[in-house]
JSON list of C-alpha atoms in Angstrom, two decimals:
[
{"chain": "A", "resi": 1, "resn": "UNK", "atom": "CA", "xyz": [-10.74, 20.54, -6.45]},
{"chain": "A", "resi": 2, "resn": "UNK", "atom": "CA", "xyz": [-9.71, 17.26, -4.79]},
{"chain": "A", "resi": 3, "resn": "UNK", "atom": "CA", "xyz": [-6.12, 17.17, -3.57]},
{"chain": "A", "resi": 4, "resn": "UNK", "atom": "CA", "xyz": [-4.41, 13.79, -4.03]},
{"chain": "A", "resi": 5, "resn": "UNK", "atom": "CA", "xyz": [-1.24, 12.78, -2.19]},
{"chain": "A", "resi": 6, "resn": "UNK", "atom": "CA", "xyz": [0.68, 9.86, -3.71]},
{"chain": "A", "resi": 7, "resn": "UNK", "atom": "CA", "xyz": [3.06, 8.30, -1.17]},
{"chain": "A", "resi": 8, "resn": "UNK", "atom": "CA", "xyz": [5.88, 5.95, -2.15]},
{"chain": "A", "resi": 9, "resn": "UNK", "atom": "CA", "xyz": [8.29, 4.44, 0.42]},
{"chain": "A", "resi": 10, "resn": "UNK", "atom": "CA", "xyz": [11.79, 3.69, -0.84]},
{"chain": "A", "resi": 11, "resn": "UNK", "atom": "CA", "xyz": [15.00, 2.04, 0.25]},
{"chain": "A", "resi": 12, "resn": "UNK", "atom": "CA", "xyz": [17.58, 1.61, -2.52]},
{"chain": "A", "resi": 13, "resn": "UNK", "atom": "CA", "xyz": [15.12, 1.57, -5.40]},
{"chain": "A", "resi": 14, "resn": "UNK", "atom": "CA", "xyz": [17.15, 3.54, -7.97]},
{"chain": "A", "resi": 15, "resn": "UNK", "atom": "CA", "xyz": [16.39, 0.85, -10.60]},
{"chain": "A", "resi": 16, "resn": "UNK", "atom": "CA", "xyz": [12.63, 1.12, -10.15]},
{"chain": "A", "resi": 17, "resn": "UNK", "atom": "CA", "xyz": [11.75, 4.54, -8.83]},
{"chain": "A", "resi": 18, "resn": "UNK", "atom": "CA", "xyz": [12.02, 6.42, -12.13]},
{"chain": "A", "resi": 19, "resn": "UNK", "atom": "CA", "xyz": [9.84, 3.84, -13.87]},
{"chain": "A", "resi": 20, "resn": "UNK", "atom": "CA", "xyz": [7.38, 4.10, -11.01]},
{"chain": "A", "resi": 21, "resn": "UNK", "atom": "CA", "xyz": [7.26, 7.89, -11.05]},
{"chain": "A", "resi": 22, "resn": "UNK", "atom": "CA", "xyz": [7.00, 8.05, -14.84]},
{"chain": "A", "resi": 23, "resn": "UNK", "atom": "CA", "xyz": [3.92, 5.81, -14.66]},
{"chain": "A", "resi": 24, "resn": "UNK", "atom": "CA", "xyz": [2.05, 8.40, -12.56]},
{"chain": "A", "resi": 25, "resn": "UNK", "atom": "CA", "xyz": [-0.06, 10.34, -15.07]},
{"chain": "A", "resi": 26, "resn": "UNK", "atom": "CA", "xyz": [0.15, 13.66, -13.23]},
{"chain": "A", "resi": 27, "resn": "UNK", "atom": "CA", "xyz": [-0.99, 15.80, -16.14]},
{"chain": "A", "resi": 28, "resn": "UNK", "atom": "CA", "xyz": [-3.95, 13.53, -16.81]},
{"chain": "A", "resi": 29, "resn": "UNK", "atom": "CA", "xyz": [-4.98, 13.73, -13.16]},
{"chain": "A", "resi": 30, "resn": "UNK", "atom": "CA", "xyz": [-4.73, 17.51, -13.21]},
{"chain": "A", "resi": 31, "resn": "UNK", "atom": "CA", "xyz": [-6.73, 17.60, -16.41]},
{"chain": "A", "resi": 32, "resn": "UNK", "atom": "CA", "xyz": [-9.47, 15.65, -14.60]},
{"chain": "A", "resi": 33, "resn": "UNK", "atom": "CA", "xyz": [-9.58, 18.27, -11.86]},
{"chain": "A", "resi": 34, "resn": "UNK", "atom": "CA", "xyz": [-7.26, 16.77, -9.25]},
{"chain": "A", "resi": 35, "resn": "UNK", "atom": "CA", "xyz": [-4.42, 18.61, -7.60]},
{"chain": "A", "resi": 36, "resn": "UNK", "atom": "CA", "xyz": [-1.49, 16.23, -7.08]},
{"chain": "A", "resi": 37, "resn": "UNK", "atom": "CA", "xyz": [1.57, 15.90, -4.88]},
{"chain": "A", "resi": 38, "resn": "UNK", "atom": "CA", "xyz": [4.02, 12.99, -5.03]},
{"chain": "A", "resi": 39, "resn": "UNK", "atom": "CA", "xyz": [5.89, 12.17, -1.82]},
{"chain": "A", "resi": 40, "resn": "UNK", "atom": "CA", "xyz": [8.82, 9.75, -1.67]},
{"chain": "A", "resi": 41, "resn": "UNK", "atom": "CA", "xyz": [9.57, 8.65, 1.90]},
{"chain": "A", "resi": 42, "resn": "UNK", "atom": "CA", "xyz": [13.15, 7.41, 1.90]},
{"chain": "A", "resi": 43, "resn": "UNK", "atom": "CA", "xyz": [14.63, 5.16, 4.56]},
{"chain": "A", "resi": 44, "resn": "UNK", "atom": "CA", "xyz": [18.30, 5.97, 3.91]},
{"chain": "A", "resi": 45, "resn": "UNK", "atom": "CA", "xyz": [19.03, 4.94, 0.32]},
{"chain": "A", "resi": 46, "resn": "UNK", "atom": "CA", "xyz": [22.65, 5.08, -0.80]},
{"chain": "A", "resi": 47, "resn": "UNK", "atom": "CA", "xyz": [22.17, 4.12, -4.46]},
{"chain": "A", "resi": 48, "resn": "UNK", "atom": "CA", "xyz": [20.88, 7.40, -5.91]},
{"chain": "A", "resi": 49, "resn": "UNK", "atom": "CA", "xyz": [17.17, 6.81, -5.31]},
{"chain": "A", "resi": 50, "resn": "UNK", "atom": "CA", "xyz": [16.77, 10.23, -3.71]},
{"chain": "A", "resi": 51, "resn": "UNK", "atom": "CA", "xyz": [18.53, 12.00, -6.57]},
{"chain": "A", "resi": 52, "resn": "UNK", "atom": "CA", "xyz": [16.27, 10.32, -9.14]},
{"chain": "A", "resi": 53, "resn": "UNK", "atom": "CA", "xyz": [13.14, 11.22, -7.16]},
{"chain": "A", "resi": 54, "resn": "UNK", "atom": "CA", "xyz": [14.16, 14.86, -6.78]},
{"chain": "A", "resi": 55, "resn": "UNK", "atom": "CA", "xyz": [15.15, 15.14, -10.43]},
{"chain": "A", "resi": 56, "resn": "UNK", "atom": "CA", "xyz": [11.70, 13.86, -11.37]},
{"chain": "A", "resi": 57, "resn": "UNK", "atom": "CA", "xyz": [10.06, 16.46, -9.15]},
{"chain": "A", "resi": 58, "resn": "UNK", "atom": "CA", "xyz": [8.87, 14.41, -6.21]},
{"chain": "A", "resi": 59, "resn": "UNK", "atom": "CA", "xyz": [8.91, 15.77, -2.69]},
{"chain": "A", "resi": 60, "resn": "UNK", "atom": "CA", "xyz": [11.42, 13.71, -0.71]},
{"chain": "A", "resi": 61, "resn": "UNK", "atom": "CA", "xyz": [10.93, 13.11, 3.02]},
{"chain": "A", "resi": 62, "resn": "UNK", "atom": "CA", "xyz": [13.45, 11.17, 5.11]},
{"chain": "A", "resi": 63, "resn": "UNK", "atom": "CA", "xyz": [12.54, 8.61, 7.76]},
{"chain": "A", "resi": 64, "resn": "UNK", "atom": "CA", "xyz": [15.70, 7.47, 9.61]},
{"chain": "A", "resi": 65, "resn": "UNK", "atom": "CA", "xyz": [13.95, 4.62, 11.44]},
{"chain": "A", "resi": 66, "resn": "UNK", "atom": "CA", "xyz": [13.45, 1.81, 8.98]},
{"chain": "A", "resi": 67, "resn": "UNK", "atom": "CA", "xyz": [10.18, -0.03, 8.66]},
{"chain": "A", "resi": 68, "resn": "UNK", "atom": "CA", "xyz": [7.52, -0.35, 5.98]},
{"chain": "A", "resi": 69, "resn": "UNK", "atom": "CA", "xyz": [4.73, 0.91, 8.20]},
{"chain": "A", "resi": 70, "resn": "UNK", "atom": "CA", "xyz": [6.97, 3.55, 9.74]},
{"chain": "A", "resi": 71, "resn": "UNK", "atom": "CA", "xyz": [7.63, 5.03, 6.30]},
{"chain": "A", "resi": 72, "resn": "UNK", "atom": "CA", "xyz": [3.91, 5.25, 5.57]},
{"chain": "A", "resi": 73, "resn": "UNK", "atom": "CA", "xyz": [3.07, 6.81, 8.92]},
{"chain": "A", "resi": 74, "resn": "UNK", "atom": "CA", "xyz": [5.67, 9.49, 8.19]},
{"chain": "A", "resi": 75, "resn": "UNK", "atom": "CA", "xyz": [4.17, 10.03, 4.77]},
{"chain": "A", "resi": 76, "resn": "UNK", "atom": "CA", "xyz": [0.66, 10.32, 6.19]},
{"chain": "A", "resi": 77, "resn": "UNK", "atom": "CA", "xyz": [1.82, 13.00, 8.63]},
{"chain": "A", "resi": 78, "resn": "UNK", "atom": "CA", "xyz": [3.22, 15.25, 5.92]},
{"chain": "A", "resi": 79, "resn": "UNK", "atom": "CA", "xyz": [0.63, 14.55, 3.20]},
{"chain": "A", "resi": 80, "resn": "UNK", "atom": "CA", "xyz": [-1.70, 17.42, 2.38]},
{"chain": "A", "resi": 81, "resn": "UNK", "atom": "CA", "xyz": [-4.17, 15.58, 0.19]},
{"chain": "A", "resi": 82, "resn": "UNK", "atom": "CA", "xyz": [-7.85, 14.89, 0.73]},
{"chain": "A", "resi": 83, "resn": "UNK", "atom": "CA", "xyz": [-7.23, 11.45, -0.78]},
{"chain": "A", "resi": 84, "resn": "UNK", "atom": "CA", "xyz": [-4.09, 9.38, -0.23]},
{"chain": "A", "resi": 85, "resn": "UNK", "atom": "CA", "xyz": [-2.74, 6.87, -2.74]},
{"chain": "A", "resi": 86, "resn": "UNK", "atom": "CA", "xyz": [0.14, 4.50, -1.96]},
{"chain": "A", "resi": 87, "resn": "UNK", "atom": "CA", "xyz": [2.37, 1.98, -3.71]},
{"chain": "A", "resi": 88, "resn": "UNK", "atom": "CA", "xyz": [5.88, 0.59, -3.80]},
{"chain": "A", "resi": 89, "resn": "UNK", "atom": "CA", "xyz": [8.75, 2.20, -5.67]},
{"chain": "A", "resi": 90, "resn": "UNK", "atom": "CA", "xyz": [9.95, -0.95, -7.44]},
{"chain": "A", "resi": 91, "resn": "UNK", "atom": "CA", "xyz": [7.73, -0.73, -10.51]},
{"chain": "A", "resi": 92, "resn": "UNK", "atom": "CA", "xyz": [5.44, -3.60, -9.51]},
{"chain": "A", "resi": 93, "resn": "UNK", "atom": "CA", "xyz": [2.24, -1.61, -8.90]},
{"chain": "A", "resi": 94, "resn": "UNK", "atom": "CA", "xyz": [0.37, 0.06, -11.79]},
{"chain": "A", "resi": 95, "resn": "UNK", "atom": "CA", "xyz": [0.18, 3.73, -10.86]},
{"chain": "A", "resi": 96, "resn": "UNK", "atom": "CA", "xyz": [-1.46, 4.40, -14.21]},
{"chain": "A", "resi": 97, "resn": "UNK", "atom": "CA", "xyz": [-4.76, 3.13, -12.73]},
{"chain": "A", "resi": 98, "resn": "UNK", "atom": "CA", "xyz": [-5.02, 6.03, -10.27]},
{"chain": "A", "resi": 99, "resn": "UNK", "atom": "CA", "xyz": [-7.49, 8.10, -12.26]},
{"chain": "A", "resi": 100, "resn": "UNK", "atom": "CA", "xyz": [-9.78, 5.10, -12.83]},
{"chain": "A", "resi": 101, "resn": "UNK", "atom": "CA", "xyz": [-9.79, 4.07, -9.19]},
{"chain": "A", "resi": 102, "resn": "UNK", "atom": "CA", "xyz": [-10.42, 7.64, -8.03]},
{"chain": "A", "resi": 103, "resn": "UNK", "atom": "CA", "xyz": [-13.37, 7.79, -10.41]},
{"chain": "A", "resi": 104, "resn": "UNK", "atom": "CA", "xyz": [-14.60, 4.46, -9.04]},
{"chain": "A", "resi": 105, "resn": "UNK", "atom": "CA", "xyz": [-14.39, 5.83, -5.49]},
{"chain": "A", "resi": 106, "resn": "UNK", "atom": "CA", "xyz": [-16.38, 8.91, -6.41]},
{"chain": "A", "resi": 107, "resn": "UNK", "atom": "CA", "xyz": [-19.01, 6.98, -8.36]},
{"chain": "A", "resi": 108, "resn": "UNK", "atom": "CA", "xyz": [-19.73, 4.54, -5.53]},
{"chain": "A", "resi": 109, "resn": "UNK", "atom": "CA", "xyz": [-19.02, 6.80, -2.55]},
{"chain": "A", "resi": 110, "resn": "UNK", "atom": "CA", "xyz": [-16.14, 4.65, -1.28]},
{"chain": "A", "resi": 111, "resn": "UNK", "atom": "CA", "xyz": [-13.75, 5.61, 1.49]},
{"chain": "A", "resi": 112, "resn": "UNK", "atom": "CA", "xyz": [-11.08, 2.93, 1.04]},
{"chain": "A", "resi": 113, "resn": "UNK", "atom": "CA", "xyz": [-10.01, 0.84, -1.93]},
{"chain": "A", "resi": 114, "resn": "UNK", "atom": "CA", "xyz": [-7.30, -1.82, -1.87]},
{"chain": "A", "resi": 115, "resn": "UNK", "atom": "CA", "xyz": [-5.95, -3.74, -4.84]},
{"chain": "A", "resi": 116, "resn": "UNK", "atom": "CA", "xyz": [-5.88, -7.46, -5.58]},
{"chain": "A", "resi": 117, "resn": "UNK", "atom": "CA", "xyz": [-2.67, -8.68, -7.24]},
{"chain": "A", "resi": 118, "resn": "UNK", "atom": "CA", "xyz": [-3.76, -12.30, -7.61]},
{"chain": "A", "resi": 119, "resn": "UNK", "atom": "CA", "xyz": [-6.24, -11.97, -10.45]},
{"chain": "A", "resi": 120, "resn": "UNK", "atom": "CA", "xyz": [-3.77, -10.72, -13.09]},
{"chain": "A", "resi": 121, "resn": "UNK", "atom": "CA", "xyz": [0.00, -10.67, -12.86]},
{"chain": "A", "resi": 122, "resn": "UNK", "atom": "CA", "xyz": [3.07, -10.79, -15.05]},
{"chain": "A", "resi": 123, "resn": "UNK", "atom": "CA", "xyz": [5.03, -14.02, -15.35]},
{"chain": "A", "resi": 124, "resn": "UNK", "atom": "CA", "xyz": [7.74, -13.97, -12.70]},
{"chain": "A", "resi": 125, "resn": "UNK", "atom": "CA", "xyz": [5.95, -11.43, -10.50]},
{"chain": "A", "resi": 126, "resn": "UNK", "atom": "CA", "xyz": [5.46, -14.01, -7.75]},
{"chain": "A", "resi": 127, "resn": "UNK", "atom": "CA", "xyz": [7.93, -16.42, -6.22]},
{"chain": "A", "resi": 128, "resn": "UNK", "atom": "CA", "xyz": [5.90, -19.57, -5.39]},
{"chain": "A", "resi": 129, "resn": "UNK", "atom": "CA", "xyz": [6.66, -19.26, -1.67]},
{"chain": "A", "resi": 130, "resn": "UNK", "atom": "CA", "xyz": [5.43, -15.66, -1.53]},
{"chain": "A", "resi": 131, "resn": "UNK", "atom": "CA", "xyz": [2.36, -16.54, -3.59]},
{"chain": "A", "resi": 132, "resn": "UNK", "atom": "CA", "xyz": [1.42, -19.39, -1.26]},
{"chain": "A", "resi": 133, "resn": "UNK", "atom": "CA", "xyz": [2.21, -17.40, 1.89]},
{"chain": "A", "resi": 134, "resn": "UNK", "atom": "CA", "xyz": [0.10, -14.45, 0.79]},
{"chain": "A", "resi": 135, "resn": "UNK", "atom": "CA", "xyz": [-2.79, -16.74, 0.00]},
{"chain": "A", "resi": 136, "resn": "UNK", "atom": "CA", "xyz": [-2.60, -18.30, 3.47]},
{"chain": "A", "resi": 137, "resn": "UNK", "atom": "CA", "xyz": [-2.41, -14.93, 5.23]},
{"chain": "A", "resi": 138, "resn": "UNK", "atom": "CA", "xyz": [-5.34, -13.59, 3.21]},
{"chain": "A", "resi": 139, "resn": "UNK", "atom": "CA", "xyz": [-7.38, -16.66, 4.15]},
{"chain": "A", "resi": 140, "resn": "UNK", "atom": "CA", "xyz": [-6.58, -16.10, 7.84]},
{"chain": "A", "resi": 141, "resn": "UNK", "atom": "CA", "xyz": [-7.69, -12.47, 7.59]},
{"chain": "A", "resi": 142, "resn": "UNK", "atom": "CA", "xyz": [-11.04, -13.59, 6.19]},
{"chain": "A", "resi": 143, "resn": "UNK", "atom": "CA", "xyz": [-11.47, -16.22, 8.91]},
{"chain": "A", "resi": 144, "resn": "UNK", "atom": "CA", "xyz": [-10.26, -14.20, 11.90]},
{"chain": "A", "resi": 145, "resn": "UNK", "atom": "CA", "xyz": [-11.76, -10.82, 11.03]},
{"chain": "A", "resi": 146, "resn": "UNK", "atom": "CA", "xyz": [-14.49, -11.42, 8.47]},
{"chain": "A", "resi": 147, "resn": "UNK", "atom": "CA", "xyz": [-12.82, -8.99, 6.08]},
{"chain": "A", "resi": 148, "resn": "UNK", "atom": "CA", "xyz": [-13.48, -10.40, 2.64]},
{"chain": "A", "resi": 149, "resn": "UNK", "atom": "CA", "xyz": [-10.31, -9.41, 0.83]},
{"chain": "A", "resi": 150, "resn": "UNK", "atom": "CA", "xyz": [-8.48, -11.60, -1.65]},
{"chain": "A", "resi": 151, "resn": "UNK", "atom": "CA", "xyz": [-5.10, -9.92, -1.10]},
{"chain": "A", "resi": 152, "resn": "UNK", "atom": "CA", "xyz": [-4.53, -8.86, 2.49]},
{"chain": "A", "resi": 153, "resn": "UNK", "atom": "CA", "xyz": [-0.86, -7.95, 1.92]},
{"chain": "A", "resi": 154, "resn": "UNK", "atom": "CA", "xyz": [-1.21, -5.64, -1.07]},
{"chain": "A", "resi": 155, "resn": "UNK", "atom": "CA", "xyz": [0.59, -2.32, -0.75]},
{"chain": "A", "resi": 156, "resn": "UNK", "atom": "CA", "xyz": [-1.52, -0.10, -3.01]},
{"chain": "A", "resi": 157, "resn": "UNK", "atom": "CA", "xyz": [-4.38, 1.67, -1.24]},
{"chain": "A", "resi": 158, "resn": "UNK", "atom": "CA", "xyz": [-6.65, 4.60, -2.03]},
{"chain": "A", "resi": 159, "resn": "UNK", "atom": "CA", "xyz": [-8.40, 6.24, 0.90]},
{"chain": "A", "resi": 160, "resn": "UNK", "atom": "CA", "xyz": [-9.87, 9.44, 2.19]},
{"chain": "A", "resi": 161, "resn": "UNK", "atom": "CA", "xyz": [-7.53, 11.21, 4.58]},
{"chain": "A", "resi": 162, "resn": "UNK", "atom": "CA", "xyz": [-10.28, 11.70, 7.15]},
{"chain": "A", "resi": 163, "resn": "UNK", "atom": "CA", "xyz": [-10.16, 7.96, 7.88]},
{"chain": "A", "resi": 164, "resn": "UNK", "atom": "CA", "xyz": [-6.79, 8.38, 9.60]},
{"chain": "A", "resi": 165, "resn": "UNK", "atom": "CA", "xyz": [-8.50, 10.05, 12.56]},
{"chain": "A", "resi": 166, "resn": "UNK", "atom": "CA", "xyz": [-10.43, 6.83, 13.18]},
{"chain": "A", "resi": 167, "resn": "UNK", "atom": "CA", "xyz": [-7.52, 4.40, 12.78]},
{"chain": "A", "resi": 168, "resn": "UNK", "atom": "CA", "xyz": [-5.40, 3.00, 15.62]},
{"chain": "A", "resi": 169, "resn": "UNK", "atom": "CA", "xyz": [-2.12, 1.53, 14.41]},
{"chain": "A", "resi": 170, "resn": "UNK", "atom": "CA", "xyz": [0.19, -0.68, 16.43]},
{"chain": "A", "resi": 171, "resn": "UNK", "atom": "CA", "xyz": [2.38, -1.88, 13.56]},
{"chain": "A", "resi": 172, "resn": "UNK", "atom": "CA", "xyz": [5.36, -0.20, 11.90]},
{"chain": "A", "resi": 173, "resn": "UNK", "atom": "CA", "xyz": [6.64, -3.14, 9.82]},
{"chain": "A", "resi": 174, "resn": "UNK", "atom": "CA", "xyz": [5.42, -5.30, 6.94]},
{"chain": "A", "resi": 175, "resn": "UNK", "atom": "CA", "xyz": [2.27, -6.19, 8.88]},
{"chain": "A", "resi": 176, "resn": "UNK", "atom": "CA", "xyz": [1.12, -2.60, 8.36]},
{"chain": "A", "resi": 177, "resn": "UNK", "atom": "CA", "xyz": [-0.33, -3.69, 4.99]},
{"chain": "A", "resi": 178, "resn": "UNK", "atom": "CA", "xyz": [-2.82, -5.86, 6.80]},
{"chain": "A", "resi": 179, "resn": "UNK", "atom": "CA", "xyz": [-3.46, -3.50, 9.67]},
{"chain": "A", "resi": 180, "resn": "UNK", "atom": "CA", "xyz": [-4.46, -0.52, 7.54]},
{"chain": "A", "resi": 181, "resn": "UNK", "atom": "CA", "xyz": [-7.10, -2.66, 5.82]},
{"chain": "A", "resi": 182, "resn": "UNK", "atom": "CA", "xyz": [-8.44, -3.92, 9.14]},
{"chain": "A", "resi": 183, "resn": "UNK", "atom": "CA", "xyz": [-8.54, -0.41, 10.57]},
{"chain": "A", "resi": 184, "resn": "UNK", "atom": "CA", "xyz": [-10.22, 0.94, 7.45]},
{"chain": "A", "resi": 185, "resn": "UNK", "atom": "CA", "xyz": [-12.85, -1.81, 7.67]},
{"chain": "A", "resi": 186, "resn": "UNK", "atom": "CA", "xyz": [-13.45, -0.94, 11.32]},
{"chain": "A", "resi": 187, "resn": "UNK", "atom": "CA", "xyz": [-13.73, 2.77, 10.46]},
{"chain": "A", "resi": 188, "resn": "UNK", "atom": "CA", "xyz": [-16.00, 2.45, 7.43]},
{"chain": "A", "resi": 189, "resn": "UNK", "atom": "CA", "xyz": [-17.87, -0.23, 5.54]},
{"chain": "A", "resi": 190, "resn": "UNK", "atom": "CA", "xyz": [-17.52, 1.76, 2.30]},
{"chain": "A", "resi": 191, "resn": "UNK", "atom": "CA", "xyz": [-14.58, -0.45, 1.42]},
{"chain": "A", "resi": 192, "resn": "UNK", "atom": "CA", "xyz": [-13.77, -2.24, -1.85]},
{"chain": "A", "resi": 193, "resn": "UNK", "atom": "CA", "xyz": [-11.06, -4.28, -3.52]},
{"chain": "A", "resi": 194, "resn": "UNK", "atom": "CA", "xyz": [-10.21, -4.00, -7.22]},
{"chain": "A", "resi": 195, "resn": "UNK", "atom": "CA", "xyz": [-8.00, -6.19, -9.42]},
{"chain": "A", "resi": 196, "resn": "UNK", "atom": "CA", "xyz": [-4.85, -4.73, -10.97]},
{"chain": "A", "resi": 197, "resn": "UNK", "atom": "CA", "xyz": [-2.05, -6.06, -13.13]},
{"chain": "A", "resi": 198, "resn": "UNK", "atom": "CA", "xyz": [0.91, -6.81, -10.88]},
{"chain": "A", "resi": 199, "resn": "UNK", "atom": "CA", "xyz": [4.37, -6.68, -12.49]},
{"chain": "A", "resi": 200, "resn": "UNK", "atom": "CA", "xyz": [7.61, -8.38, -11.61]},
{"chain": "A", "resi": 201, "resn": "UNK", "atom": "CA", "xyz": [10.32, -6.41, -9.87]},
{"chain": "A", "resi": 202, "resn": "UNK", "atom": "CA", "xyz": [13.02, -5.05, -12.16]},
{"chain": "A", "resi": 203, "resn": "UNK", "atom": "CA", "xyz": [16.23, -4.36, -10.28]},
{"chain": "A", "resi": 204, "resn": "UNK", "atom": "CA", "xyz": [16.77, -3.51, -6.65]},
{"chain": "A", "resi": 205, "resn": "UNK", "atom": "CA", "xyz": [16.68, -5.89, -3.71]},
{"chain": "A", "resi": 206, "resn": "UNK", "atom": "CA", "xyz": [13.46, -7.36, -2.37]},
{"chain": "A", "resi": 207, "resn": "UNK", "atom": "CA", "xyz": [12.97, -6.25, 1.25]},
{"chain": "A", "resi": 208, "resn": "UNK", "atom": "CA", "xyz": [10.57, -9.00, 2.29]},
{"chain": "A", "resi": 209, "resn": "UNK", "atom": "CA", "xyz": [12.01, -12.07, 4.04]},
{"chain": "A", "resi": 210, "resn": "UNK", "atom": "CA", "xyz": [9.45, -14.82, 3.56]},
{"chain": "A", "resi": 211, "resn": "UNK", "atom": "CA", "xyz": [9.94, -16.75, 6.80]},
{"chain": "A", "resi": 212, "resn": "UNK", "atom": "CA", "xyz": [10.70, -13.92, 9.24]},
{"chain": "A", "resi": 213, "resn": "UNK", "atom": "CA", "xyz": [8.10, -11.52, 7.88]},
{"chain": "A", "resi": 214, "resn": "UNK", "atom": "CA", "xyz": [5.53, -14.26, 7.32]},
{"chain": "A", "resi": 215, "resn": "UNK", "atom": "CA", "xyz": [5.82, -15.38, 10.94]},
{"chain": "A", "resi": 216, "resn": "UNK", "atom": "CA", "xyz": [5.71, -11.79, 12.14]},
{"chain": "A", "resi": 217, "resn": "UNK", "atom": "CA", "xyz": [2.52, -11.12, 10.18]},
{"chain": "A", "resi": 218, "resn": "UNK", "atom": "CA", "xyz": [0.93, -14.32, 11.48]},
{"chain": "A", "resi": 219, "resn": "UNK", "atom": "CA", "xyz": [1.69, -13.36, 15.10]},
{"chain": "A", "resi": 220, "resn": "UNK", "atom": "CA", "xyz": [0.46, -9.85, 14.41]},
{"chain": "A", "resi": 221, "resn": "UNK", "atom": "CA", "xyz": [-2.89, -11.17, 13.15]},
{"chain": "A", "resi": 222, "resn": "UNK", "atom": "CA", "xyz": [-3.41, -13.09, 16.39]},
{"chain": "A", "resi": 223, "resn": "UNK", "atom": "CA", "xyz": [-2.43, -10.05, 18.46]},
{"chain": "A", "resi": 224, "resn": "UNK", "atom": "CA", "xyz": [-4.67, -7.74, 16.45]},
{"chain": "A", "resi": 225, "resn": "UNK", "atom": "CA", "xyz": [-7.60, -10.11, 16.81]},
{"chain": "A", "resi": 226, "resn": "UNK", "atom": "CA", "xyz": [-7.23, -10.01, 20.61]},
{"chain": "A", "resi": 227, "resn": "UNK", "atom": "CA", "xyz": [-6.90, -6.23, 20.63]},
{"chain": "A", "resi": 228, "resn": "UNK", "atom": "CA", "xyz": [-10.02, -5.83, 18.53]},
{"chain": "A", "resi": 229, "resn": "UNK", "atom": "CA", "xyz": [-11.97, -8.23, 20.74]},
{"chain": "A", "resi": 230, "resn": "UNK", "atom": "CA", "xyz": [-10.97, -5.99, 23.64]},
{"chain": "A", "resi": 231, "resn": "UNK", "atom": "CA", "xyz": [-12.12, -2.92, 21.72]},
{"chain": "A", "resi": 232, "resn": "UNK", "atom": "CA", "xyz": [-8.59, -1.53, 21.46]}
]
């Protein structure tokens, strides 16, 4: 039996976390032969997010140091699954695709699958500035690293836990989304990207700041390129 760990970072996502958790078809996954754990890594919510997650039955882990990447690294440390699945807690990512993507991984012997939000998305899911910025950053990833992904900033990934032993992370912020893809590509070429239907946020406060985080990710890409040239 394959053990799947689903990791969701949260910070004041009471409006979206129940919708997100309800979209995880746990019984269907178990019926297909997967064992499942759902881990919510909370960064100090004060709006009831933790209560909702616990009521649903998720395992809640606290990470007092805030940071998108930091939350995931904490989740990776406590996850017990052979395969790890990630996604945000704001209802934007379609967790109902998990069984199909896991089947896709098994059929084609893949180690890492990322999602592409650009091909299909709900009206209002993208602010024009974020849409343009993500396109630019994805283009830079293709040029600088040769990693042919359409959506370098997507936050839903499916990967075999064993890959973590081969990855070397230097990021703990929003740039972690890019770094995990680059490290996965360095660790294995059995890598794919699949389109999903991306939904607009319903409630909660968006954590991304387009200028500050965009600049940070741009500088990170340049730093990461140098580190990889140096073999670090």
